[in-house]
XYZ file of C-alpha atoms in Angstrom:
77
model
C 14.112 153.773 -24.381
C 12.879 150.170 -25.234
C 16.506 149.356 -26.153
C 17.593 150.329 -22.626
C 14.961 148.091 -21.242
C 16.354 145.269 -23.360
C 19.948 145.800 -22.375
C 18.838 145.825 -18.737
C 17.001 142.606 -19.158
C 20.406 141.140 -20.673
C 22.602 142.577 -18.012
C 20.255 141.554 -15.182
C 20.426 137.806 -16.525
C 24.218 138.044 -17.012
C 24.623 139.257 -13.283
C 22.159 136.548 -11.778
C 24.453 133.902 -13.703
C 27.727 135.554 -12.349
C 26.232 135.445 -9.005
C 25.937 131.592 -8.791
C 29.828 131.596 -9.001
C 29.996 133.508 -5.508
C 31.007 131.862 -2.302
C 28.308 133.157 0.089
C 27.678 132.558 3.782
C 24.804 130.086 4.093
C 22.310 132.647 5.521
C 22.906 134.794 2.631
C 22.813 131.933 0.155
C 19.402 130.828 1.641
C 18.006 134.311 1.125
C 19.224 134.623 -2.517
C 17.776 131.185 -3.256
C 14.606 132.055 -1.972
C 14.354 135.432 -4.051
C 15.836 133.531 -7.052
C 13.103 130.916 -6.979
C 10.224 133.623 -7.018
C 11.865 135.219 -10.007
C 12.335 131.932 -11.835
C 8.749 131.011 -11.478
C 8.018 134.518 -13.001
C 10.418 134.006 -15.792
C 9.548 130.371 -16.376
C 5.577 131.253 -17.262
C 6.765 133.982 -19.547
C 9.380 131.579 -21.220
C 6.782 128.932 -21.777
C 4.422 131.187 -23.586
C 7.166 132.522 -25.929
C 10.221 129.752 -26.045
C 13.003 131.802 -27.937
C 16.345 132.838 -27.054
C 16.180 136.591 -27.279
C 19.395 137.698 -25.719
C 22.815 136.103 -26.221
C 24.483 136.161 -22.928
C 27.991 136.831 -22.096
C 28.454 133.752 -19.713
C 30.573 130.534 -19.996
C 29.712 128.204 -16.839
C 32.937 126.120 -17.672
C 35.542 128.630 -17.327
C 36.480 129.845 -13.922
C 36.581 133.561 -13.451
C 36.715 136.481 -11.023
C 34.248 139.657 -10.882
C 35.442 142.976 -11.408
C 34.398 145.179 -8.312
C 34.064 148.338 -10.687
C 32.307 147.094 -13.644
C 30.677 143.791 -12.335
C 32.051 141.936 -15.399
C 33.523 138.657 -15.250
C 37.346 138.282 -15.757
C 38.894 134.944 -16.776
C 40.975 133.369 -14.054
């Protein structure tokens, strides 16, 4: 059960990074940024207590990609 929780944490982080590449309408972007700021504050407080890279994420910010609608996994453009 703990491995499943760890996988969900990793996948959640990957989806959050993928989400930064989407072109959203201004109102939706504003809503998601407010939500993200609240989450970042929580994550930052935990990371400051234990500063290690626990997960290796499947994300490359420099390569453009499209997101598969079925699997929510990025495909290189």
